[in-house]
Amino acid sequence: MADWDLLLSDANIATMAANAPGYGEISDAALAVRDGRIAWVGNREELPDGDATRTLSLEGRWLTPALIDCHTHLVFGGDRSAEFEQRLEGASYEDIAKAGGGIMSTVRATRTMSADELFATALPRVQALAAEGVATIEIKSGYGLDVDNEIKMLEVARRLGDASAIDIRATLLAAHTVPAEYKGKADDYVDLVCEELLPAVAARELADAVDAYCESIAFTAPQIARVFRKAAELGLPVKLHADQLSDGGGAELAASFDALSADHLEYTSAAGVMAMAQSGAVAVLLPGAFLTLGETQRPPIDELRGQGVPLAVASDCNPGTSPMCSLRNAMMLASRLFRLTPLECLAGTTREAARALGLADDRGTLEIGKRADIAAWDVDHPRELAYWIGTPQLAELLLAD
Ligand code: DI6
Ligand code: FE
């Protein structure tokens, strides 16, 4: 039997290992894979003797960990281009939501679609991300907002994972907005989420995590605390849409529940940043939503950096606030709008995105033992991945299975 299933040679490698300086660059490198895991990585001259079932010369291309999109809502019905027009004519996201549009209009469209129809419209979005080098995608529910339709969305997410070589992580986002039939009775909806929906989802193992939207147009901190307590009881990790449009104490709430991540964070206070630093939560930055909503207040990047909070970057692909099915564009926007360095953009879509999904030990860097999801790029240096705008550079996406 061969020592390795695959040997990649004649490559330059950015390991993105946390303890290596910069990109963890290794020139004239080789990388060996066995059983879907990285068995060896380093300078070619130090490669131990061994034989491989398959050898691939990279002809000097750069290898990085395959990209990870750790925050998407890419299963949905319809689109919101009419609201986009209304917003450009002066209406605000909150005004539209209060008038029954916004998330609720996507809920109406999603509820009328069958699982097969949702699957058929979502698959090209998964494929578009894969074509950019993304091998792991998180997908949230949150446009069903009743037991059957939230389960339908999560089942579609699972099917997308089964039907493609991409690894899909599904997140229950039942506390996304109060559905129309519970208007004025948000606490009753939270009862339904805690008493029926969460146990049903957990019993079917349909979700890998639980998310919620903490905002004046969505749920209060005490309501979300109830959802998070139930998630903890069921053994599900939590994460939060926090402080996107106002400071609702979302970062503090997420930290107090040891959330994997707090996402958006435009209005997070210094106290919120401190709380995240102490809890170890990842800050997931979503510049596509910032851009689309015409926000002017940036997340407190300097404070997050200063406190050592890990920074991830994601597409937030959704029809309302981030109609962008591209993680490369999210990297591009994070560098321009939030002034993340190209290194932070790449770490934010590999190592830190893995951490935001609770997968830091499993993937996101090219180190021995990690899952062998590897992207090969036609670039002269990995900093180019944040630099170029809308320029395809993926040569090959090599997947562990
Ligand atoms: N914040 C967002 O940016 C998305 N969800 C959320 O809570 C937007 C979802 C939508 O508008 O459909
Ligand atoms: Fe989101």
mmCIF file of C-alpha atoms and ligand atoms in Angstrom:
data_model
loop_
_atom_site.group_PDB
_atom_site.id
_atom_site.type_symbol
_atom_site.label_atom_id
_atom_site.label_comp_id
_atom_site.label_asym_id
_atom_site.label_seq_id
_atom_site.Cartn_x
_atom_site.Cartn_y
_atom_site.Cartn_z
ATOM 1 C CA MET A 1 0.000 0.000 0.000
ATOM 2 C CA ALA A 2 1.261 3.456 -0.866
ATOM 3 C CA ASP A 3 2.291 5.793 1.926
ATOM 4 C CA TRP A 4 0.109 8.608 0.591
ATOM 5 C CA ASP A 5 -3.040 8.858 -1.515
ATOM 6 C CA LEU A 6 -1.923 12.130 -3.064
ATOM 7 C CA LEU A 7 1.344 14.022 -3.218
ATOM 8 C CA LEU A 8 1.304 17.675 -4.284
ATOM 9 C CA SER A 9 4.688 18.919 -5.417
ATOM 10 C CA ASP A 10 6.295 21.984 -6.964
ATOM 11 C CA ALA A 11 3.972 24.280 -5.003
ATOM 12 C CA ASN A 12 4.245 27.419 -2.922
ATOM 13 C CA ILE A 13 2.206 27.035 0.228
ATOM 14 C CA ALA A 14 0.484 29.490 2.553
ATOM 15 C CA THR A 15 -0.274 27.250 5.529
ATOM 16 C CA MET A 16 -2.133 30.038 7.407
ATOM 17 C CA ALA A 17 -1.049 28.256 10.605
ATOM 18 C CA ALA A 18 -1.734 30.410 13.668
ATOM 19 C CA ASN A 19 1.756 30.027 15.104
ATOM 20 C CA ALA A 20 3.583 30.799 11.833
ATOM 21 C CA PRO A 21 4.440 34.363 10.858
ATOM 22 C CA GLY A 22 2.329 35.997 8.140
ATOM 23 C CA TYR A 23 0.812 33.588 5.672
ATOM 24 C CA GLY A 24 2.982 30.695 6.877
ATOM 25 C CA GLU A 25 4.767 30.731 3.548
ATOM 26 C CA ILE A 26 6.745 27.706 2.349
ATOM 27 C CA SER A 27 8.368 27.999 -1.062
ATOM 28 C CA ASP A 28 9.285 24.984 -3.182
ATOM 29 C CA ALA A 29 6.931 22.964 -1.003
ATOM 30 C CA ALA A 30 5.278 19.575 -1.044
ATOM 31 C CA LEU A 31 2.136 18.351 0.689
ATOM 32 C CA ALA A 32 1.048 14.736 1.173
ATOM 33 C CA VAL A 33 -2.514 13.550 1.810
ATOM 34 C CA ARG A 34 -3.649 10.302 3.347
ATOM 35 C CA ASP A 35 -7.234 9.315 4.162
ATOM 36 C CA GLY A 36 -8.452 12.842 3.461
ATOM 37 C CA ARG A 37 -6.042 14.394 5.961
ATOM 38 C CA ILE A 38 -2.791 16.241 5.530
ATOM 39 C CA ALA A 39 -0.047 13.721 6.315
ATOM 40 C CA TRP A 40 2.976 15.899 5.633
ATOM 41 C CA VAL A 41 3.691 19.490 4.568
ATOM 42 C CA GLY A 42 6.990 21.330 4.225
ATOM 43 C CA ASN A 43 9.917 22.125 1.988
ATOM 44 C CA ARG A 44 10.300 19.562 -0.776
ATOM 45 C CA GLU A 45 13.906 18.866 0.168
ATOM 46 C CA GLU A 46 12.762 17.615 3.563
ATOM 47 C CA LEU A 47 10.022 15.342 2.225
ATOM 48 C CA PRO A 48 10.517 11.901 3.780
ATOM 49 C CA ASP A 49 10.869 8.927 1.472
ATOM 50 C CA GLY A 50 7.521 7.528 0.475
ATOM 51 C CA ASP A 51 5.364 6.672 -2.471
ATOM 52 C CA ALA A 52 2.015 8.119 -3.505
ATOM 53 C CA THR A 53 -0.908 6.652 -5.429
ATOM 54 C CA ARG A 54 -1.242 9.958 -7.305
ATOM 55 C CA THR A 55 1.230 12.785 -7.733
ATOM 56 C CA LEU A 56 0.286 16.225 -8.950
ATOM 57 C CA SER A 57 2.759 18.940 -9.915
ATOM 58 C CA LEU A 58 1.416 22.387 -9.111
ATOM 59 C CA GLU A 59 3.853 24.112 -11.469
ATOM 60 C CA GLY A 60 4.667 26.768 -8.931
ATOM 61 C CA ARG A 61 1.068 27.649 -8.070
ATOM 62 C CA TRP A 62 0.104 28.762 -4.569
ATOM 63 C CA LEU A 63 -1.796 26.435 -2.261
ATOM 64 C CA THR A 64 -3.939 27.770 0.575
ATOM 65 C CA PRO A 65 -6.517 26.107 2.784
ATOM 66 C CA ALA A 66 -9.782 25.920 0.818
ATOM 67 C CA LEU A 67 -11.972 28.899 1.701
ATOM 68 C CA ILE A 68 -14.788 28.718 4.263
ATOM 69 C CA ASP A 69 -17.932 30.886 4.074
ATOM 70 C CA CYS A 70 -19.058 30.868 7.720
ATOM 71 C CA HIS A 71 -22.258 32.988 7.401
ATOM 72 C CA THR A 72 -24.789 32.628 4.574
ATOM 73 C CA HIS A 73 -28.546 32.541 4.102
ATOM 74 C CA LEU A 74 -28.311 31.052 0.630
ATOM 75 C CA VAL A 75 -31.475 28.941 0.755
ATOM 76 C CA PHE A 76 -34.378 31.316 0.083
ATOM 77 C CA GLY A 77 -37.325 31.975 -2.222
ATOM 78 C CA GLY A 78 -37.801 34.982 -4.491
ATOM 79 C CA ASP A 79 -35.679 38.090 -4.426
ATOM 80 C CA ARG A 80 -35.897 41.604 -2.991
ATOM 81 C CA SER A 81 -34.859 43.726 -5.944
ATOM 82 C CA ALA A 82 -38.044 45.816 -5.608
ATOM 83 C CA GLU A 83 -37.083 46.693 -2.025
ATOM 84 C CA PHE A 84 -33.586 47.497 -3.236
ATOM 85 C CA GLU A 85 -35.174 50.045 -5.544
ATOM 86 C CA GLN A 86 -37.340 51.413 -2.710
ATOM 87 C CA ARG A 87 -34.296 51.854 -0.522
ATOM 88 C CA LEU A 88 -32.501 53.760 -3.247
ATOM 89 C CA GLU A 89 -35.592 55.973 -3.439
ATOM 90 C CA GLY A 90 -35.262 56.749 0.280
ATOM 91 C CA ALA A 91 -36.990 54.035 2.346
ATOM 92 C CA SER A 92 -34.929 52.487 5.147
ATOM 93 C CA TYR A 93 -34.434 48.761 5.831
ATOM 94 C CA GLU A 94 -36.301 49.202 9.133
ATOM 95 C CA ASP A 95 -39.240 51.078 7.470
ATOM 96 C CA ILE A 96 -39.654 48.297 4.925
ATOM 97 C CA ALA A 97 -39.483 45.624 7.645
ATOM 98 C CA LYS A 98 -42.091 47.411 9.779
ATOM 99 C CA ALA A 99 -44.429 47.603 6.766
ATOM 100 C CA GLY A 100 -44.341 43.797 6.444
ATOM 101 C CA GLY A 101 -41.589 43.640 3.829
ATOM 102 C CA GLY A 102 -37.963 42.798 4.447
ATOM 103 C CA ILE A 103 -37.304 39.382 5.928
ATOM 104 C CA MET A 104 -41.077 38.661 5.983
ATOM 105 C CA SER A 105 -41.366 39.045 2.218
ATOM 106 C CA THR A 106 -38.688 36.374 1.765
ATOM 107 C CA VAL A 107 -40.522 34.231 4.352
ATOM 108 C CA ARG A 108 -43.691 34.395 2.256
ATOM 109 C CA ALA A 109 -41.783 33.412 -0.899
ATOM 110 C CA THR A 110 -39.870 30.629 0.865
ATOM 111 C CA ARG A 111 -42.969 29.105 2.438
ATOM 112 C CA THR A 112 -44.681 28.740 -0.958
ATOM 113 C CA MET A 113 -41.744 26.869 -2.461
ATOM 114 C CA SER A 114 -41.270 23.118 -2.237
ATOM 115 C CA ALA A 115 -38.055 21.600 -0.928
ATOM 116 C CA ASP A 116 -37.199 20.574 -4.492
ATOM 117 C CA GLU A 117 -37.664 24.127 -5.764
ATOM 118 C CA LEU A 118 -35.579 25.587 -2.951
ATOM 119 C CA PHE A 119 -32.871 23.014 -3.599
ATOM 120 C CA ALA A 120 -32.833 23.769 -7.329
ATOM 121 C CA THR A 121 -32.421 27.516 -6.765
ATOM 122 C CA ALA A 122 -29.814 27.147 -4.012
ATOM 123 C CA LEU A 123 -27.542 24.608 -5.740
ATOM 124 C CA PRO A 124 -26.117 27.127 -8.273
ATOM 125 C CA ARG A 125 -25.237 29.404 -5.330
ATOM 126 C CA VAL A 126 -23.271 26.589 -3.697
ATOM 127 C CA GLN A 127 -21.603 25.882 -7.030
ATOM 128 C CA ALA A 128 -20.702 29.559 -7.501
ATOM 129 C CA LEU A 129 -18.946 29.597 -4.129
ATOM 130 C CA ALA A 130 -17.160 26.315 -4.897
ATOM 131 C CA ALA A 131 -15.933 27.780 -8.192
ATOM 132 C CA GLU A 132 -14.159 30.427 -6.121
ATOM 133 C CA GLY A 133 -12.382 27.883 -3.901
ATOM 134 C CA VAL A 134 -14.922 27.543 -1.072
ATOM 135 C CA ALA A 135 -15.154 24.008 0.379
ATOM 136 C CA THR A 136 -17.195 24.625 3.549
ATOM 137 C CA ILE A 137 -20.384 26.695 3.636
ATOM 138 C CA GLU A 138 -22.584 27.535 6.583
ATOM 139 C CA ILE A 139 -26.260 27.907 5.651
ATOM 140 C CA LYS A 140 -28.899 29.345 7.979
ATOM 141 C CA SER A 141 -32.614 28.731 8.045
ATOM 142 C CA GLY A 142 -34.701 31.725 9.129
ATOM 143 C CA TYR A 143 -37.078 32.224 6.193
ATOM 144 C CA GLY A 144 -39.528 29.539 7.282
ATOM 145 C CA LEU A 145 -40.367 30.719 10.809
ATOM 146 C CA ASP A 146 -42.687 27.849 11.632
ATOM 147 C CA VAL A 147 -41.887 24.261 12.515
ATOM 148 C CA ASP A 148 -42.498 22.725 9.084
ATOM 149 C CA ASN A 149 -40.849 25.449 7.028
ATOM 150 C CA GLU A 150 -37.743 25.799 9.216
ATOM 151 C CA ILE A 151 -37.298 22.032 9.018
ATOM 152 C CA LYS A 152 -37.841 22.193 5.252
ATOM 153 C CA MET A 153 -35.028 24.755 4.953
ATOM 154 C CA LEU A 154 -32.619 22.742 7.085
ATOM 155 C CA GLU A 155 -33.373 19.587 5.113
ATOM 156 C CA VAL A 156 -32.591 21.478 1.904
ATOM 157 C CA ALA A 157 -29.274 22.573 3.437
ATOM 158 C CA ARG A 158 -28.452 18.952 4.316
ATOM 159 C CA ARG A 159 -29.404 17.844 0.794
ATOM 160 C CA LEU A 160 -27.086 20.479 -0.694
ATOM 161 C CA GLY A 161 -24.269 18.892 1.285
ATOM 162 C CA ASP A 162 -25.186 15.412 0.111
ATOM 163 C CA ALA A 163 -25.497 16.491 -3.528
ATOM 164 C CA SER A 164 -22.217 18.376 -3.779
ATOM 165 C CA ALA A 165 -18.665 17.757 -2.661
ATOM 166 C CA ILE A 166 -18.948 20.859 -0.481
ATOM 167 C CA ASP A 167 -19.314 20.441 3.278
ATOM 168 C CA ILE A 168 -22.450 22.239 4.464
ATOM 169 C CA ARG A 169 -22.923 23.277 8.096
ATOM 170 C CA ALA A 170 -26.580 24.023 8.862
ATOM 171 C CA THR A 171 -27.677 26.620 11.408
ATOM 172 C CA LEU A 172 -31.164 27.057 12.847
ATOM 173 C CA LEU A 173 -32.051 30.779 12.721
ATOM 174 C CA ALA A 174 -35.672 30.509 13.857
ATOM 175 C CA ALA A 175 -35.335 33.737 15.872
ATOM 176 C CA HIS A 176 -34.733 35.822 12.740
ATOM 177 C CA THR A 177 -37.870 37.926 12.844
ATOM 178 C CA VAL A 178 -41.326 37.625 14.393
ATOM 179 C CA PRO A 179 -43.583 35.957 11.788
ATOM 180 C CA ALA A 180 -46.734 37.846 10.766
ATOM 181 C CA GLU A 181 -49.059 35.390 12.525
ATOM 182 C CA TYR A 182 -47.307 36.200 15.840
ATOM 183 C CA LYS A 183 -47.300 39.991 15.388
ATOM 184 C CA GLY A 184 -47.369 41.576 18.852
ATOM 185 C CA LYS A 185 -46.829 38.122 20.412
ATOM 186 C CA ALA A 186 -43.089 37.660 20.037
ATOM 187 C CA ASP A 187 -42.854 35.802 23.353
ATOM 188 C CA ASP A 188 -45.389 33.247 22.156
ATOM 189 C CA TYR A 189 -43.266 32.677 19.044
ATOM 190 C CA VAL A 190 -40.194 32.224 21.246
ATOM 191 C CA ASP A 191 -42.209 29.618 23.201
ATOM 192 C CA LEU A 192 -42.850 27.755 19.948
ATOM 193 C CA VAL A 193 -39.157 27.917 19.038
ATOM 194 C CA CYS A 194 -38.046 26.640 22.453
ATOM 195 C CA GLU A 195 -40.721 24.063 23.108
ATOM 196 C CA GLU A 196 -41.366 22.602 19.655
ATOM 197 C CA LEU A 197 -38.979 23.674 16.957
ATOM 198 C CA LEU A 198 -35.635 23.328 18.734
ATOM 199 C CA PRO A 199 -36.385 19.867 20.152
ATOM 200 C CA ALA A 200 -37.664 18.679 16.739
ATOM 201 C CA VAL A 201 -34.563 19.974 14.958
ATOM 202 C CA ALA A 202 -32.235 18.486 17.562
ATOM 203 C CA ALA A 203 -33.983 15.107 17.448
ATOM 204 C CA ARG A 204 -33.527 14.982 13.666
ATOM 205 C CA GLU A 205 -29.914 16.265 13.922
ATOM 206 C CA LEU A 206 -30.726 18.875 11.298
ATOM 207 C CA ALA A 207 -28.669 21.751 12.752
ATOM 208 C CA ASP A 208 -25.040 22.143 13.765
ATOM 209 C CA ALA A 209 -25.666 25.438 15.598
ATOM 210 C CA VAL A 210 -28.342 27.958 16.596
ATOM 211 C CA ASP A 211 -28.340 31.639 15.577
ATOM 212 C CA ALA A 212 -30.626 34.585 16.418
ATOM 213 C CA TYR A 213 -31.087 38.216 15.384
ATOM 214 C CA CYS A 214 -30.739 40.666 18.258
ATOM 215 C CA GLU A 215 -32.203 43.948 16.987
ATOM 216 C CA SER A 216 -35.091 46.332 17.620
ATOM 217 C CA ILE A 217 -36.848 44.960 14.494
ATOM 218 C CA ALA A 218 -36.262 41.366 15.610
ATOM 219 C CA PHE A 219 -35.729 39.929 19.130
ATOM 220 C CA THR A 220 -34.702 41.339 22.506
ATOM 221 C CA ALA A 221 -31.780 40.049 24.534
ATOM 222 C CA PRO A 222 -34.052 38.289 27.095
ATOM 223 C CA GLN A 223 -35.963 36.524 24.307
ATOM 224 C CA ILE A 224 -32.742 35.358 22.704
ATOM 225 C CA ALA A 225 -31.388 34.247 26.070
ATOM 226 C CA ARG A 226 -34.330 31.840 26.288
ATOM 227 C CA VAL A 227 -33.512 30.401 22.855
ATOM 228 C CA PHE A 228 -29.827 30.088 23.748
ATOM 229 C CA ARG A 229 -30.553 28.361 27.062
ATOM 230 C CA LYS A 230 -32.650 25.796 25.215
ATOM 231 C CA ALA A 231 -29.913 25.329 22.593
ATOM 232 C CA ALA A 232 -27.361 24.722 25.357
ATOM 233 C CA GLU A 233 -29.691 22.184 26.967
ATOM 234 C CA LEU A 234 -29.818 20.341 23.633
ATOM 235 C CA GLY A 235 -26.050 20.511 23.203
ATOM 236 C CA LEU A 236 -26.086 22.937 20.259
ATOM 237 C CA PRO A 237 -23.523 25.775 20.022
ATOM 238 C CA VAL A 238 -24.840 29.303 19.481
ATOM 239 C CA LYS A 239 -23.917 32.400 17.491
ATOM 240 C CA LEU A 240 -25.586 35.778 17.072
ATOM 241 C CA HIS A 241 -26.442 38.517 14.556
ATOM 242 C CA ALA A 242 -25.321 41.304 16.864
ATOM 243 C CA ASP A 243 -25.380 45.110 16.843
ATOM 244 C CA GLN A 244 -25.904 45.404 13.075
ATOM 245 C CA LEU A 245 -28.194 48.450 13.035
ATOM 246 C CA SER A 246 -27.970 49.604 16.670
ATOM 247 C CA ASP A 247 -26.111 48.680 19.854
ATOM 248 C CA GLY A 248 -28.427 46.163 21.454
ATOM 249 C CA GLY A 249 -25.760 44.656 23.689
ATOM 250 C CA GLY A 250 -25.518 41.785 21.227
ATOM 251 C CA ALA A 251 -21.784 41.204 21.581
ATOM 252 C CA GLU A 252 -22.122 40.992 25.380
ATOM 253 C CA LEU A 253 -25.094 38.627 25.035
ATOM 254 C CA ALA A 254 -23.172 36.364 22.652
ATOM 255 C CA ALA A 255 -20.131 36.354 24.930
ATOM 256 C CA SER A 256 -22.221 35.509 27.989
ATOM 257 C CA PHE A 257 -23.404 32.340 26.231
ATOM 258 C CA ASP A 258 -19.900 31.403 25.005
ATOM 259 C CA ALA A 259 -21.107 31.864 21.447
ATOM 260 C CA LEU A 260 -18.871 30.643 18.636
ATOM 261 C CA SER A 261 -19.200 34.039 16.973
ATOM 262 C CA ALA A 262 -20.931 37.393 17.019
ATOM 263 C CA ASP A 263 -21.621 38.642 13.526
ATOM 264 C CA HIS A 264 -21.976 42.141 11.920
ATOM 265 C CA LEU A 265 -20.959 44.263 15.009
ATOM 266 C CA GLU A 266 -21.206 47.705 13.344
ATOM 267 C CA TYR A 267 -22.567 49.264 16.568
ATOM 268 C CA THR A 268 -20.712 47.142 19.134
ATOM 269 C CA SER A 269 -19.376 49.154 22.102
ATOM 270 C CA ALA A 270 -15.959 48.929 23.736
ATOM 271 C CA ALA A 271 -17.565 46.855 26.505
ATOM 272 C CA GLY A 272 -18.932 44.470 23.883
ATOM 273 C CA VAL A 273 -15.489 44.065 22.329
ATOM 274 C CA MET A 274 -13.997 43.342 25.774
ATOM 275 C CA ALA A 275 -16.660 40.740 26.478
ATOM 276 C CA MET A 276 -15.918 39.008 23.177
ATOM 277 C CA ALA A 277 -12.180 39.039 23.860
ATOM 278 C CA GLN A 278 -12.745 37.393 27.222
ATOM 279 C CA SER A 279 -15.096 34.725 25.890
ATOM 280 C CA GLY A 280 -13.077 33.896 22.770
ATOM 281 C CA ALA A 281 -15.950 34.582 20.353
ATOM 282 C CA VAL A 282 -14.981 35.220 16.734
ATOM 283 C CA ALA A 283 -16.045 38.523 15.134
ATOM 284 C CA VAL A 284 -17.632 37.679 11.776
ATOM 285 C CA LEU A 285 -17.498 40.735 9.518
ATOM 286 C CA LEU A 286 -20.066 41.048 6.745
ATOM 287 C CA PRO A 287 -19.106 43.879 4.411
ATOM 288 C CA GLY A 288 -21.673 42.903 1.752
ATOM 289 C CA ALA A 289 -24.508 43.909 4.098
ATOM 290 C CA PHE A 290 -22.665 47.062 5.167
ATOM 291 C CA LEU A 291 -22.276 48.030 1.510
ATOM 292 C CA THR A 292 -25.828 47.176 0.454
ATOM 293 C CA LEU A 293 -27.471 49.009 3.364
ATOM 294 C CA GLY A 294 -25.253 52.059 2.776
ATOM 295 C CA GLU A 295 -24.010 51.910 6.362
ATOM 296 C CA THR A 296 -21.505 54.499 7.462
ATOM 297 C CA GLN A 297 -20.545 53.207 10.911
ATOM 298 C CA ARG A 298 -17.879 50.541 10.534
ATOM 299 C CA PRO A 299 -17.436 47.710 13.041
ATOM 300 C CA PRO A 300 -14.846 48.649 15.712
ATOM 301 C CA ILE A 301 -12.021 46.926 13.822
ATOM 302 C CA ASP A 302 -9.151 48.618 15.658
ATOM 303 C CA GLU A 303 -10.619 47.741 19.052
ATOM 304 C CA LEU A 304 -11.310 44.137 17.993
ATOM 305 C CA ARG A 305 -7.753 43.819 16.711
ATOM 306 C CA GLY A 306 -6.351 45.521 19.796
ATOM 307 C CA GLN A 307 -8.158 43.070 22.084
ATOM 308 C CA GLY A 308 -7.051 40.087 20.015
ATOM 309 C CA VAL A 309 -10.558 39.096 18.897
ATOM 310 C CA PRO A 310 -10.247 36.741 15.886
ATOM 311 C CA LEU A 311 -11.681 38.317 12.707
ATOM 312 C CA ALA A 312 -13.586 36.229 10.158
ATOM 313 C CA VAL A 313 -15.122 37.455 6.897
ATOM 314 C CA ALA A 314 -18.231 35.987 5.240
ATOM 315 C CA SER A 315 -20.555 36.687 2.312
ATOM 316 C CA ASP A 316 -23.847 36.875 4.292
ATOM 317 C CA CYS A 317 -25.381 35.788 0.963
ATOM 318 C CA ASN A 318 -29.076 36.715 1.356
ATOM 319 C CA PRO A 319 -31.705 38.411 -0.819
ATOM 320 C CA GLY A 320 -32.254 41.419 1.455
ATOM 321 C CA THR A 321 -29.011 42.907 2.673
ATOM 322 C CA SER A 322 -26.240 41.065 0.841
ATOM 323 C CA PRO A 323 -27.284 39.745 -2.567
ATOM 324 C CA MET A 324 -23.725 38.562 -3.113
ATOM 325 C CA CYS A 325 -22.884 34.967 -3.744
ATOM 326 C CA SER A 326 -19.141 35.507 -3.599
ATOM 327 C CA LEU A 327 -16.688 35.104 -0.751
ATOM 328 C CA ARG A 328 -13.915 36.602 -2.875
ATOM 329 C CA ASN A 329 -16.024 39.760 -3.143
ATOM 330 C CA ALA A 330 -16.470 39.732 0.638
ATOM 331 C CA MET A 331 -12.666 39.633 0.997
ATOM 332 C CA MET A 332 -12.339 42.446 -1.502
ATOM 333 C CA LEU A 333 -14.926 44.551 0.354
ATOM 334 C CA ALA A 334 -13.453 43.781 3.800
ATOM 335 C CA SER A 335 -10.141 45.204 2.624
ATOM 336 C CA ARG A 336 -11.661 48.314 1.028
ATOM 337 C CA LEU A 337 -14.510 49.122 3.431
ATOM 338 C CA PHE A 338 -13.145 47.801 6.749
ATOM 339 C CA ARG A 339 -9.429 48.165 5.948
ATOM 340 C CA LEU A 340 -8.599 44.582 6.770
ATOM 341 C CA THR A 341 -5.198 43.618 5.414
ATOM 342 C CA PRO A 342 -5.025 40.957 2.674
ATOM 343 C CA LEU A 343 -3.566 38.625 5.307
ATOM 344 C CA GLU A 344 -6.525 39.271 7.624
ATOM 345 C CA CYS A 345 -8.923 38.707 4.713
ATOM 346 C CA LEU A 346 -7.384 35.312 3.941
ATOM 347 C CA ALA A 347 -7.126 34.279 7.601
ATOM 348 C CA GLY A 348 -10.742 35.445 7.984
ATOM 349 C CA THR A 349 -11.956 33.090 5.263
ATOM 350 C CA THR A 350 -9.823 30.111 6.311
ATOM 351 C CA ARG A 351 -8.477 29.705 9.864
ATOM 352 C CA GLU A 352 -10.797 32.144 11.653
ATOM 353 C CA ALA A 353 -13.846 31.101 9.630
ATOM 354 C CA ALA A 354 -13.169 27.513 10.730
ATOM 355 C CA ARG A 355 -12.997 28.721 14.312
ATOM 356 C CA ALA A 356 -16.317 30.578 13.863
ATOM 357 C CA LEU A 357 -17.874 27.217 12.950
ATOM 358 C CA GLY A 358 -16.267 25.378 15.862
ATOM 359 C CA LEU A 359 -14.015 23.542 13.387
ATOM 360 C CA ALA A 360 -10.635 25.068 14.284
ATOM 361 C CA ASP A 361 -9.112 21.682 15.101
ATOM 362 C CA ASP A 362 -10.393 20.137 11.895
ATOM 363 C CA ARG A 363 -9.709 22.553 9.007
ATOM 364 C CA GLY A 364 -8.801 26.061 7.945
ATOM 365 C CA THR A 365 -4.996 25.673 7.885
ATOM 366 C CA LEU A 366 -2.597 23.442 5.964
ATOM 367 C CA GLU A 367 -1.107 21.560 8.917
ATOM 368 C CA ILE A 368 -0.576 17.876 9.602
ATOM 369 C CA GLY A 369 -3.814 16.205 10.676
ATOM 370 C CA LYS A 370 -6.113 18.824 9.169
ATOM 371 C CA ARG A 371 -8.760 17.996 6.588
ATOM 372 C CA ALA A 372 -7.227 18.088 3.114
ATOM 373 C CA ASP A 373 -9.473 20.744 1.549
ATOM 374 C CA ILE A 374 -6.962 22.694 -0.507
ATOM 375 C CA ALA A 375 -7.245 25.517 -3.043
ATOM 376 C CA ALA A 376 -4.622 25.985 -5.776
ATOM 377 C CA TRP A 377 -4.363 29.518 -7.161
ATOM 378 C CA ASP A 378 -2.871 31.134 -10.249
ATOM 379 C CA VAL A 379 -1.319 34.009 -8.305
ATOM 380 C CA ASP A 380 2.214 35.172 -7.588
ATOM 381 C CA HIS A 381 1.377 35.800 -3.928
ATOM 382 C CA PRO A 382 -1.697 35.041 -1.759
ATOM 383 C CA ARG A 383 -2.159 38.743 -0.964
ATOM 384 C CA GLU A 384 -3.627 38.934 -4.472
ATOM 385 C CA LEU A 385 -6.745 37.113 -3.264
ATOM 386 C CA ALA A 386 -7.973 40.303 -1.569
ATOM 387 C CA TYR A 387 -6.440 42.622 -4.146
ATOM 388 C CA TRP A 388 -8.062 41.606 -7.424
ATOM 389 C CA ILE A 389 -11.702 42.542 -7.982
ATOM 390 C CA GLY A 390 -13.942 39.990 -9.704
ATOM 391 C CA THR A 391 -10.994 38.118 -11.186
ATOM 392 C CA PRO A 392 -11.159 34.320 -11.210
ATOM 393 C CA GLN A 393 -7.853 32.829 -10.034
ATOM 394 C CA LEU A 394 -8.755 29.370 -8.796
ATOM 395 C CA ALA A 395 -6.751 26.719 -10.624
ATOM 396 C CA GLU A 396 -8.089 23.747 -8.711
ATOM 397 C CA LEU A 397 -10.090 22.888 -5.611
ATOM 398 C CA LEU A 398 -8.872 19.633 -4.046
ATOM 399 C CA LEU A 399 -11.332 18.168 -1.567
ATOM 400 C CA ALA A 400 -10.778 15.709 1.252
ATOM 401 C CA ASP A 401 -13.671 13.533 0.093
HETATM 402 N N1 DI6 B 1 -29.141 40.454 9.145
HETATM 403 C C1 DI6 B 1 -28.830 40.349 7.865
HETATM 404 O O1 DI6 B 1 -28.031 41.029 7.286
HETATM 405 C C2 DI6 B 1 -29.640 39.296 7.279
HETATM 406 N N2 DI6 B 1 -30.306 38.773 8.411
HETATM 407 C C3 DI6 B 1 -30.035 39.500 9.443
HETATM 408 O O2 DI6 B 1 -30.495 39.264 10.527
HETATM 409 C C4 DI6 B 1 -30.622 39.878 6.327
HETATM 410 C C5 DI6 B 1 -31.748 39.004 6.061
HETATM 411 C C6 DI6 B 1 -32.738 39.639 5.140
HETATM 412 O O3 DI6 B 1 -32.902 40.868 5.074
HETATM 413 O O4 DI6 B 1 -33.414 38.851 4.451
HETATM 414 FE FE FE B 2 -26.891 37.301 8.196
#
